[in-house]
PDB file of N, CA and C in Angstrom:
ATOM      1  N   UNK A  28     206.552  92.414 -19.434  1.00 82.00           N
ATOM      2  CA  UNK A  28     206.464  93.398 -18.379  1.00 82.00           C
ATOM      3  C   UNK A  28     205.653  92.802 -17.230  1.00 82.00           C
ATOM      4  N   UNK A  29     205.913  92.355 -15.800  1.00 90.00           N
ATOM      5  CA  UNK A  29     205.459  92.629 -15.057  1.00 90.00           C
ATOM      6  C   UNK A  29     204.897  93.620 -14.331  1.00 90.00           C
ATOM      7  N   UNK A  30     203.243  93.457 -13.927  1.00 92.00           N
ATOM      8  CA  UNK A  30     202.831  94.467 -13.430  1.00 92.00           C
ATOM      9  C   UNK A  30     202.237  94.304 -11.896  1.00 92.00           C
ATOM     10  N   UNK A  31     202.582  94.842 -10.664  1.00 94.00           N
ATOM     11  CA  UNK A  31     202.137  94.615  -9.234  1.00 94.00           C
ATOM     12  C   UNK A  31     200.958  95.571  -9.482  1.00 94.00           C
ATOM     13  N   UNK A  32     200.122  95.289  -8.507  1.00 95.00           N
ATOM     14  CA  UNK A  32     198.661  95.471  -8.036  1.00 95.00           C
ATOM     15  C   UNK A  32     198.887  95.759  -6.262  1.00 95.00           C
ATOM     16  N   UNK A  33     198.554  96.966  -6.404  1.00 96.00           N
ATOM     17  CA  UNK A  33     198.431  96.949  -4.490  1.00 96.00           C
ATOM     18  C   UNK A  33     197.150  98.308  -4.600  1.00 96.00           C
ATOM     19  N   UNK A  34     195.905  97.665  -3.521  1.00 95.00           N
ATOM     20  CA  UNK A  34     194.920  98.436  -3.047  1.00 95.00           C
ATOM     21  C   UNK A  34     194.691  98.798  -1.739  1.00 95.00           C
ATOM     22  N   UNK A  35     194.528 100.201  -1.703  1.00 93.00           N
ATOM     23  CA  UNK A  35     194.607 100.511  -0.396  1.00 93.00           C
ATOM     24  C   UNK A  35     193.077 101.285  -0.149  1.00 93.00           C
ATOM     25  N   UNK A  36     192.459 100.744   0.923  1.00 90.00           N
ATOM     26  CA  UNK A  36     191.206 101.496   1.205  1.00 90.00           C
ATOM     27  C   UNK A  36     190.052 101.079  -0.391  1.00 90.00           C
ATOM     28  N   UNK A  37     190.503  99.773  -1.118  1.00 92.00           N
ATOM     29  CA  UNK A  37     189.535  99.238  -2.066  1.00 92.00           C
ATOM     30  C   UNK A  37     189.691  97.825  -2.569  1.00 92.00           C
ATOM     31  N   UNK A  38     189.181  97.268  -3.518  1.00 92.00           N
ATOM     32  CA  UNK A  38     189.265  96.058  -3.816  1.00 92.00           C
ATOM     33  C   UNK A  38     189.436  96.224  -5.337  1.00 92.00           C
ATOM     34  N   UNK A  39     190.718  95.586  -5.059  1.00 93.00           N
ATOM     35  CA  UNK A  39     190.927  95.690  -7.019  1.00 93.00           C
ATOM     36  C   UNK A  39     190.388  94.556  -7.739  1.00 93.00           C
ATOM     37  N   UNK A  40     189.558  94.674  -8.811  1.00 93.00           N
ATOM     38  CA  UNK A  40     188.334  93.213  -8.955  1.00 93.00           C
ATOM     39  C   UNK A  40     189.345  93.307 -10.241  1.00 93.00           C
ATOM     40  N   UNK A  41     189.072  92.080 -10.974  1.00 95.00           N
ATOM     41  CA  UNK A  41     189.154  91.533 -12.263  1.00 95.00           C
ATOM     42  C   UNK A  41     189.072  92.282 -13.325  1.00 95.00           C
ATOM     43  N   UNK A  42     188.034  93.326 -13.101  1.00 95.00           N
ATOM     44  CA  UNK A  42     187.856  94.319 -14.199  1.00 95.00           C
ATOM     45  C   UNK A  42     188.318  94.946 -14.543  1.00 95.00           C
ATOM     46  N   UNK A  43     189.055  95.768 -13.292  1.00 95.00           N
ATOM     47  CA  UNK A  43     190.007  97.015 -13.016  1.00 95.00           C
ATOM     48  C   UNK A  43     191.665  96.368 -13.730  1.00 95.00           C
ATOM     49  N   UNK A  44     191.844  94.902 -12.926  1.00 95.00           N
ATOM     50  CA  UNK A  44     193.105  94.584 -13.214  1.00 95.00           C
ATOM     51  C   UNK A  44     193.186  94.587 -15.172  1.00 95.00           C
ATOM     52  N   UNK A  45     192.202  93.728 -15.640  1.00 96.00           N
ATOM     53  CA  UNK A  45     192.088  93.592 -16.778  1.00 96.00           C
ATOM     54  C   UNK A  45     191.932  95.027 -17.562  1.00 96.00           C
ATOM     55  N   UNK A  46     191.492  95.782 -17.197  1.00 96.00           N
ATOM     56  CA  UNK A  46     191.406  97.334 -17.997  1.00 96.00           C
ATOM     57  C   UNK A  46     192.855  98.317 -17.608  1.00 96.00           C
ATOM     58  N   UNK A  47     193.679  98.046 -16.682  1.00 95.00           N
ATOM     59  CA  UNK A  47     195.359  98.809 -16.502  1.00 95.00           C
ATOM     60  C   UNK A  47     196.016  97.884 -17.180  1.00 95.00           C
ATOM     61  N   UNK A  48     195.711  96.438 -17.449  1.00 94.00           N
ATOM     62  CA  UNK A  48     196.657  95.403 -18.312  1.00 94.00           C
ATOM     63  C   UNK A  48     196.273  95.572 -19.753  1.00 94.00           C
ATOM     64  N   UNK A  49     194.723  96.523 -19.991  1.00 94.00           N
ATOM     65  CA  UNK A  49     194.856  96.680 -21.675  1.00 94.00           C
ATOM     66  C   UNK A  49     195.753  98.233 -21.909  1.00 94.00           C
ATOM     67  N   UNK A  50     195.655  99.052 -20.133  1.00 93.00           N
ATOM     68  CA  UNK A  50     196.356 100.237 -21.258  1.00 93.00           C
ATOM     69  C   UNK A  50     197.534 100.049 -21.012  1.00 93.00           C
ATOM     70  N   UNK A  51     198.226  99.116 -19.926  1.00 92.00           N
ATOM     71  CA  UNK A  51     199.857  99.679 -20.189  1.00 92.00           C
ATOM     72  C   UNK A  51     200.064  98.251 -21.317  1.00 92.00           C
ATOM     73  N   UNK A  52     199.529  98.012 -22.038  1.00 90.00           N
ATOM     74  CA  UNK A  52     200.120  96.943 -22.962  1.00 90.00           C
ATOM     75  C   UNK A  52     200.261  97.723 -24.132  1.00 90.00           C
ATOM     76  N   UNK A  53     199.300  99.051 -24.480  1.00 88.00           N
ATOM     77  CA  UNK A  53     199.524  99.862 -25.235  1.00 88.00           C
ATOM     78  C   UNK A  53     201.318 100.653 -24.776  1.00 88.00           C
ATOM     79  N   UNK A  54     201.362 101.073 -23.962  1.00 88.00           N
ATOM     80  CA  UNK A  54     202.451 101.933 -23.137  1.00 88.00           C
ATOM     81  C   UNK A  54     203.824 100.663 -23.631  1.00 88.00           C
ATOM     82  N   UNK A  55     203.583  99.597 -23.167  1.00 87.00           N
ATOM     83  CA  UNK A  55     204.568  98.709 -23.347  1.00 87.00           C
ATOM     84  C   UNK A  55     205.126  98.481 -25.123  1.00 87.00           C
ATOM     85  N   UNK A  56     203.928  98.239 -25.916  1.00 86.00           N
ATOM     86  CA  UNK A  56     203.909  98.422 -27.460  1.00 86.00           C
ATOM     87  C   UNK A  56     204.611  99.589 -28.065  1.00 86.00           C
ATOM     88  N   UNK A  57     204.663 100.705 -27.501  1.00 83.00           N
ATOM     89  CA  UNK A  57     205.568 101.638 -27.777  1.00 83.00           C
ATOM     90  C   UNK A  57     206.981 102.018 -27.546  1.00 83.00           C
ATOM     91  N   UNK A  58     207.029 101.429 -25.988  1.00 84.00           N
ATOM     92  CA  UNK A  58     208.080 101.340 -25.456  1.00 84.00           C
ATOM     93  C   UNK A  58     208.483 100.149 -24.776  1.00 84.00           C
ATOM     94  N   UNK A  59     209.154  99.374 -25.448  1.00 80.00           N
ATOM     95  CA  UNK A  59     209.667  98.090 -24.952  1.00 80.00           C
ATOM     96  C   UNK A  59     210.717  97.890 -24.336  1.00 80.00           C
ATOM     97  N   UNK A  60     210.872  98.892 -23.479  1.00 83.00           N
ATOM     98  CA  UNK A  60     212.115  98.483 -22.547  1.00 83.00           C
ATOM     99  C   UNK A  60     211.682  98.341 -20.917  1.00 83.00           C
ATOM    100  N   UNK A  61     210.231  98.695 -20.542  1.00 88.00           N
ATOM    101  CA  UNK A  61     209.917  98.721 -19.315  1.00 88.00           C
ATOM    102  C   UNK A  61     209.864  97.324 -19.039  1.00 88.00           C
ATOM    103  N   UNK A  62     209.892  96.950 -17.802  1.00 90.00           N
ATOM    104  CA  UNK A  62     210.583  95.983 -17.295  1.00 90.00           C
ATOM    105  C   UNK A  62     209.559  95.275 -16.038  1.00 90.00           C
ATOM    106  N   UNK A  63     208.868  96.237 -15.313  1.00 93.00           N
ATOM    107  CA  UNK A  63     208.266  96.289 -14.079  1.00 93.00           C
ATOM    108  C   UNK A  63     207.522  97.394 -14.226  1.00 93.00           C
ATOM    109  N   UNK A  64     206.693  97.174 -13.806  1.00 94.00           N
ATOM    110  CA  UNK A  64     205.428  98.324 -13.537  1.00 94.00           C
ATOM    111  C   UNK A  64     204.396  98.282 -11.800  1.00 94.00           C
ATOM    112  N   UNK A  65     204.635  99.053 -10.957  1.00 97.00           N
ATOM    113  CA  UNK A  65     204.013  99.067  -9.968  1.00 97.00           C
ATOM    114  C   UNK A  65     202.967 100.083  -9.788  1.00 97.00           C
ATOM    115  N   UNK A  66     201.777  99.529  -9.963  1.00 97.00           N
ATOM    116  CA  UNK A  66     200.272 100.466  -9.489  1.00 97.00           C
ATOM    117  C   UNK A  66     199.779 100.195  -8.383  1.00 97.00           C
ATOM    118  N   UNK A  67     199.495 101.587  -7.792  1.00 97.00           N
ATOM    119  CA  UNK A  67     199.035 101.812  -6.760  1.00 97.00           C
ATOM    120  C   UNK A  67     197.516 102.473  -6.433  1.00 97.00           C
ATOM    121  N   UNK A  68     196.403 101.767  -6.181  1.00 96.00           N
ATOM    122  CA  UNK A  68     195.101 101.806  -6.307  1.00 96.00           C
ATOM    123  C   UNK A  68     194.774 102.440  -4.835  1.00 96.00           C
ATOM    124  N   UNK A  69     193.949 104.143  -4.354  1.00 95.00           N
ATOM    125  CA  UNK A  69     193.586 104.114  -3.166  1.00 95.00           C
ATOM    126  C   UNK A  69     192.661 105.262  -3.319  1.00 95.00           C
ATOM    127  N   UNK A  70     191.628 105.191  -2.436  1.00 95.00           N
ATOM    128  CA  UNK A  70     190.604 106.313  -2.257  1.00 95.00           C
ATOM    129  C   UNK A  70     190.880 106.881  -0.987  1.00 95.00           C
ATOM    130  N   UNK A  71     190.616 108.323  -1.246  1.00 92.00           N
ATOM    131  CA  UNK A  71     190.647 108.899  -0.146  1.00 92.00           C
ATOM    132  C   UNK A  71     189.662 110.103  -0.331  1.00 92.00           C
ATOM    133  N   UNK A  72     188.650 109.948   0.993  1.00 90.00           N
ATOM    134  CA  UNK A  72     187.356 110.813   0.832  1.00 90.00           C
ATOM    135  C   UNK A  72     186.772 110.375  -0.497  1.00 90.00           C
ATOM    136  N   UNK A  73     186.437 111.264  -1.217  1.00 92.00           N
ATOM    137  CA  UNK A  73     185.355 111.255  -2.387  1.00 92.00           C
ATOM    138  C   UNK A  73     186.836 110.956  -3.562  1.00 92.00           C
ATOM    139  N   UNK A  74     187.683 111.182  -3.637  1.00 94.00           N
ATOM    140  CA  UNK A  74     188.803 110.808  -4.558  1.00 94.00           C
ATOM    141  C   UNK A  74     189.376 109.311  -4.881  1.00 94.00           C
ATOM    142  N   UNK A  75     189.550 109.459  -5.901  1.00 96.00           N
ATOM    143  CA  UNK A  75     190.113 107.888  -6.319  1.00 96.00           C
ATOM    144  C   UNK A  75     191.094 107.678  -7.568  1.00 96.00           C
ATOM    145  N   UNK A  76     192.048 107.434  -6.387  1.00 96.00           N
ATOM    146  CA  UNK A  76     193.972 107.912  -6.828  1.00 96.00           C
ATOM    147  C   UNK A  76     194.464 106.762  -7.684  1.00 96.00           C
ATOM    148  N   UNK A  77     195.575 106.921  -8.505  1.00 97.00           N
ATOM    149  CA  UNK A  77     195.796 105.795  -8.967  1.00 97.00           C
ATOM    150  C   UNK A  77     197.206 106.554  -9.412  1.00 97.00           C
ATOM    151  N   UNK A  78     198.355 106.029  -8.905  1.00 97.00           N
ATOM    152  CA  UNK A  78     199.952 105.442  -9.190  1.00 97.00           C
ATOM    153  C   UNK A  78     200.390 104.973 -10.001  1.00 97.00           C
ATOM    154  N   UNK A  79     201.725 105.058 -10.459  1.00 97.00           N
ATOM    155  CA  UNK A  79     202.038 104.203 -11.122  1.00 97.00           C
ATOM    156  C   UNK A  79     203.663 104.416 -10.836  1.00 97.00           C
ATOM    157  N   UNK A  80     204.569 103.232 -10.914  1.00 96.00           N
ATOM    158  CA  UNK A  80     206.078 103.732 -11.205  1.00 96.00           C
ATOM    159  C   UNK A  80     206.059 102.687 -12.054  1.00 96.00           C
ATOM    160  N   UNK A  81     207.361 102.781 -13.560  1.00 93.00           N
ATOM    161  CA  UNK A  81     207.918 102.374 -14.560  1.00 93.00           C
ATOM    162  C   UNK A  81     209.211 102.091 -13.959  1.00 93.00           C
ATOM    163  N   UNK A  82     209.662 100.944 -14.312  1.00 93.00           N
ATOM    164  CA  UNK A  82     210.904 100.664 -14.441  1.00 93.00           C
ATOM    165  C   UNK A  82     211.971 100.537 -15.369  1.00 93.00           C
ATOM    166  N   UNK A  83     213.058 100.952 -16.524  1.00 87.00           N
ATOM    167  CA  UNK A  83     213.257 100.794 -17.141  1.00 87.00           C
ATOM    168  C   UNK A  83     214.591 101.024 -18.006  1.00 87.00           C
ATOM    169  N   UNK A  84     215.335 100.697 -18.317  1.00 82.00           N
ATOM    170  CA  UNK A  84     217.059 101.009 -18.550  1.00 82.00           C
ATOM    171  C   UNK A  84     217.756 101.595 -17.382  1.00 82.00           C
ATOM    172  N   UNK A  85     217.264 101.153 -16.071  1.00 85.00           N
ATOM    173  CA  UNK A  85     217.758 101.454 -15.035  1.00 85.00           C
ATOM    174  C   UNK A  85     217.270 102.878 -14.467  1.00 85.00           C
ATOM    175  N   UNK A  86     215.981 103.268 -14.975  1.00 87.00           N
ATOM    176  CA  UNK A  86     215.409 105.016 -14.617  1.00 87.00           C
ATOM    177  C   UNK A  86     213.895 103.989 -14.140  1.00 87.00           C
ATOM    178  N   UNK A  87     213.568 104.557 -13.450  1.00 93.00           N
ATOM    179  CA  UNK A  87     212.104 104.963 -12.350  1.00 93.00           C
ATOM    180  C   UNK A  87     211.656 106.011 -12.576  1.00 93.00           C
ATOM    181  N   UNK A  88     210.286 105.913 -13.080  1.00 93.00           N
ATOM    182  CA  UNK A  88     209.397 106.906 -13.637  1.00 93.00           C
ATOM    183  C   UNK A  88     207.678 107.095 -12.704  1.00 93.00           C
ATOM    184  N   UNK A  89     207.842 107.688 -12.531  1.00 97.00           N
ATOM    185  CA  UNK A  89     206.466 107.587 -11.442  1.00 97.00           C
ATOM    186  C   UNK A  89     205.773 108.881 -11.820  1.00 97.00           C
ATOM    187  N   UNK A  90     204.232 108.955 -11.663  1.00 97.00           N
ATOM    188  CA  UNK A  90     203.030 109.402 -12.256  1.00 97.00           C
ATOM    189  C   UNK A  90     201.651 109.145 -11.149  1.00 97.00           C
ATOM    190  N   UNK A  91     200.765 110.173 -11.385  1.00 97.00           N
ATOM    191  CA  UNK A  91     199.851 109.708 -10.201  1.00 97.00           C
ATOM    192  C   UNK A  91     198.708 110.612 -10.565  1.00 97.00           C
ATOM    193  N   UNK A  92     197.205 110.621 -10.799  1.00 97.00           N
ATOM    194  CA  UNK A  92     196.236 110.895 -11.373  1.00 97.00           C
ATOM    195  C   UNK A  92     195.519 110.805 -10.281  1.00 97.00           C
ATOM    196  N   UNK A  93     194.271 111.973  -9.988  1.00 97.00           N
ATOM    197  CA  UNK A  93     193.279 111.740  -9.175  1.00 97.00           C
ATOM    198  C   UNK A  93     192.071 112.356  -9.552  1.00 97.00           C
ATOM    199  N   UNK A  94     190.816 111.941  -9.661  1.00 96.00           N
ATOM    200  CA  UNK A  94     189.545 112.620  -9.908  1.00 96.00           C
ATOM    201  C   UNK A  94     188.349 111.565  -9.162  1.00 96.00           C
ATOM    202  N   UNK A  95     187.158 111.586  -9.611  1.00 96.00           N
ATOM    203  CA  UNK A  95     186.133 110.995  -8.787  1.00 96.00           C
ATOM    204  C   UNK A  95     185.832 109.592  -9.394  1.00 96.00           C
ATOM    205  N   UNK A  96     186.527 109.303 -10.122  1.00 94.00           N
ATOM    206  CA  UNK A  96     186.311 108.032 -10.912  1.00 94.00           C
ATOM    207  C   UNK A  96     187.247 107.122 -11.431  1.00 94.00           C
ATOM    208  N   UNK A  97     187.500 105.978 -10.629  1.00 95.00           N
ATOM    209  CA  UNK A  97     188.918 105.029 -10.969  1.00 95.00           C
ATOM    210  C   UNK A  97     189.292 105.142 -12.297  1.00 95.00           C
ATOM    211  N   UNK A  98     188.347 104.743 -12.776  1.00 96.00           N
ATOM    212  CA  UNK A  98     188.413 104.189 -14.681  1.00 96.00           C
ATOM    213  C   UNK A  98     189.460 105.451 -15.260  1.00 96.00           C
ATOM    214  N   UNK A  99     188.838 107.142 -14.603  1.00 97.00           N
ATOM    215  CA  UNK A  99     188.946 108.155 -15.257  1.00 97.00           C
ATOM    216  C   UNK A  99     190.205 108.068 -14.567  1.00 97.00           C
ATOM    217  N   UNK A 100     190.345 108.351 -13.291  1.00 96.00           N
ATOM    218  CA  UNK A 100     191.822 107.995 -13.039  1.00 96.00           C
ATOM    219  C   UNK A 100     192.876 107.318 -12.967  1.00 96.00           C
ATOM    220  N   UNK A 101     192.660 106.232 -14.140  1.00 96.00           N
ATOM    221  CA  UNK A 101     193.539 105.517 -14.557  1.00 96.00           C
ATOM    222  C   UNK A 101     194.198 105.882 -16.180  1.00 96.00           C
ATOM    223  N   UNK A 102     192.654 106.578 -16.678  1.00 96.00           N
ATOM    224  CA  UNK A 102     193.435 106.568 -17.916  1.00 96.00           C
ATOM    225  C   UNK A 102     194.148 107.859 -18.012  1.00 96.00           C
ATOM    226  N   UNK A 103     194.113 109.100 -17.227  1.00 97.00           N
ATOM    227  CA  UNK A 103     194.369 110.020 -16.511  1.00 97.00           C
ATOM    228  C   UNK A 103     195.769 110.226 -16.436  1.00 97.00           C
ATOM    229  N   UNK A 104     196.428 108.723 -15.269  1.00 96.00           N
ATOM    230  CA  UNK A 104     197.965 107.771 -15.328  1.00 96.00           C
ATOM    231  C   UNK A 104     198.280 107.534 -16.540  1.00 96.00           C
ATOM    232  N   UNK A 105     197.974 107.075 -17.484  1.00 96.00           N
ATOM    233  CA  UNK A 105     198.232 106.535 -18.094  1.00 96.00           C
ATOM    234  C   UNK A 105     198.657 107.572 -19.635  1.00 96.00           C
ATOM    235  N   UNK A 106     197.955 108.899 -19.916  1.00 96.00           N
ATOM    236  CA  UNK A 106     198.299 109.591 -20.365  1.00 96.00           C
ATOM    237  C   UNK A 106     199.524 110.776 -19.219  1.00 96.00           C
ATOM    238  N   UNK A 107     199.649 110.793 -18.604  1.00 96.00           N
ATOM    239  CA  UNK A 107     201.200 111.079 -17.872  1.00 96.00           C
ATOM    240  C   UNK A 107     201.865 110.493 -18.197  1.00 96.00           C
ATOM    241  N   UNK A 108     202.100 109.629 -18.189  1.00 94.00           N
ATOM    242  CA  UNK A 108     203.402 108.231 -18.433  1.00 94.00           C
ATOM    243  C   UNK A 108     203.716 108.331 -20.012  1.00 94.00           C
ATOM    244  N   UNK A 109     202.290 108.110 -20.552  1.00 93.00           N
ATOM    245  CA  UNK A 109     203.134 108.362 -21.737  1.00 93.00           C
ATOM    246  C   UNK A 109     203.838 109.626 -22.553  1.00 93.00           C
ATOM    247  N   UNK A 110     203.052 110.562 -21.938  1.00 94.00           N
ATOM    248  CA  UNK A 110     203.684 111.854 -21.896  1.00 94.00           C
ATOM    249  C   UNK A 110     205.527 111.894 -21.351  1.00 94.00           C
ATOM    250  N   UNK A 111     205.594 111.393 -20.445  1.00 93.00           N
ATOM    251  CA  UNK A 111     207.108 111.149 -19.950  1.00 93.00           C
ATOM    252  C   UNK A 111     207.700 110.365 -20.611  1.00 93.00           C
ATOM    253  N   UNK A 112     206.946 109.658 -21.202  1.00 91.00           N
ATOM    254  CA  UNK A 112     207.806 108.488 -22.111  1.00 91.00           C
ATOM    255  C   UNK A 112     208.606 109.224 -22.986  1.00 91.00           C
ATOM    256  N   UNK A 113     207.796 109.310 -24.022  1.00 91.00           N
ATOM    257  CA  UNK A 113     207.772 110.638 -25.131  1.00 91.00           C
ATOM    258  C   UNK A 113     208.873 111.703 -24.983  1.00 91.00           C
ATOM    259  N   UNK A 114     208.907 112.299 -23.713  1.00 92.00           N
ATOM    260  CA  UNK A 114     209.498 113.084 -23.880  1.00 92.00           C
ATOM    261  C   UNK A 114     210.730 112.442 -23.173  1.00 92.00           C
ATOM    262  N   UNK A 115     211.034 111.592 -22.233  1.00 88.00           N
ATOM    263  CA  UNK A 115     212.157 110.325 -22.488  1.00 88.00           C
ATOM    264  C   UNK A 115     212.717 110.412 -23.756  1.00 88.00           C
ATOM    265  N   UNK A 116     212.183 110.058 -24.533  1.00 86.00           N
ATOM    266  CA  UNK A 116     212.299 109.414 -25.669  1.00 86.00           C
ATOM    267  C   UNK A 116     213.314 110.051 -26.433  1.00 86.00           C
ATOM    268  N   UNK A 117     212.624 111.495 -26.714  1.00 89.00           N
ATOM    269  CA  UNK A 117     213.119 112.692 -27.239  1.00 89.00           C
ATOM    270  C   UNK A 117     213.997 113.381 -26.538  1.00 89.00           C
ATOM    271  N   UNK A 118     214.194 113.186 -26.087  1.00 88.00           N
ATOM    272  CA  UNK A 118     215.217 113.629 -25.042  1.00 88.00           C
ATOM    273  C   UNK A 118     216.796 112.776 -25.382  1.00 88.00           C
ATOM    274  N   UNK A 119     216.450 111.161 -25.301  1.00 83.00           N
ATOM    275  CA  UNK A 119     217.715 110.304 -25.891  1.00 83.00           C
ATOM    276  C   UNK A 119     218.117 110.439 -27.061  1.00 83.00           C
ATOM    277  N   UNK A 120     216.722 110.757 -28.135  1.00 85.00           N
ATOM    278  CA  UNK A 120     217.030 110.881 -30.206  1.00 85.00           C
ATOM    279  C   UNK A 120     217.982 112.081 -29.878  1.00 85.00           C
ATOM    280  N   UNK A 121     217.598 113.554 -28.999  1.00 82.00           N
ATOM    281  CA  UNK A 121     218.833 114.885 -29.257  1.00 82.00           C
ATOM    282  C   UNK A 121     219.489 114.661 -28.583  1.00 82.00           C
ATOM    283  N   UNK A 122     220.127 113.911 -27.722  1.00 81.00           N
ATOM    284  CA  UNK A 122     221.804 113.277 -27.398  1.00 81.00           C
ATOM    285  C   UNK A 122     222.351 112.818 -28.332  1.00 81.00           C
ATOM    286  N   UNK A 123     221.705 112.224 -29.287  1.00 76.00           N
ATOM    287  CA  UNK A 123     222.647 111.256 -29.688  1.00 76.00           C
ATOM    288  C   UNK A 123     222.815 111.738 -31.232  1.00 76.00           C
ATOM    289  N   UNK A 124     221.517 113.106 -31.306  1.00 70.00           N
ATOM    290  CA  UNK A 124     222.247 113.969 -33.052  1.00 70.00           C
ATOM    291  C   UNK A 124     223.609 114.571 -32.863  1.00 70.00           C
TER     292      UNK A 124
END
């Protein structure tokens, strides 16, 4: 899975990159068909937003979390997504009973 990095109004350090590359590796471990992953890092006022779109069997999945704390609003993203996954998921198993 490739994953893009774009910051707007911050600086995405090493830490940050390395802590969205441990959770969507979880996200990816479950679901191995995503392909591309684009996060989108930006503060605005006292808020600090964080994006995401999935790419994957040809569907685009996008998700977006905001509270006062990157970290919190990442893992924030990151339980959305997999929430959509999931229910992706389940959604393809009752087509195909």
């Amino acid at each position: 899975m490739q994953i893009n990095f774009v910051g707007k109004n911050i600086e995405i350090t090493p830490a940050i990159k390395t802590y969205i590359t441990d959770k969507f590796s979880h996200i990816e471990k479950r679901f191995n068909r995503i392909t591309q992953t684009h996060i989108v890092l930006h503060v605005e006022n006292i808020d600090q937003i964080a994006e995401a779109t999935l790419y994957f069997d040809g569907i685009e999945m996008h998700a977006a979390a905001k509270s006062h704390d990157m970290y919190q609003s990442i893992d924030m993203l990151v339980d959305k997504l997999t929430g959509q996954m999931t229910k992706h998921k389940e959604k393809i198993i009752d087509q195909h009973r």
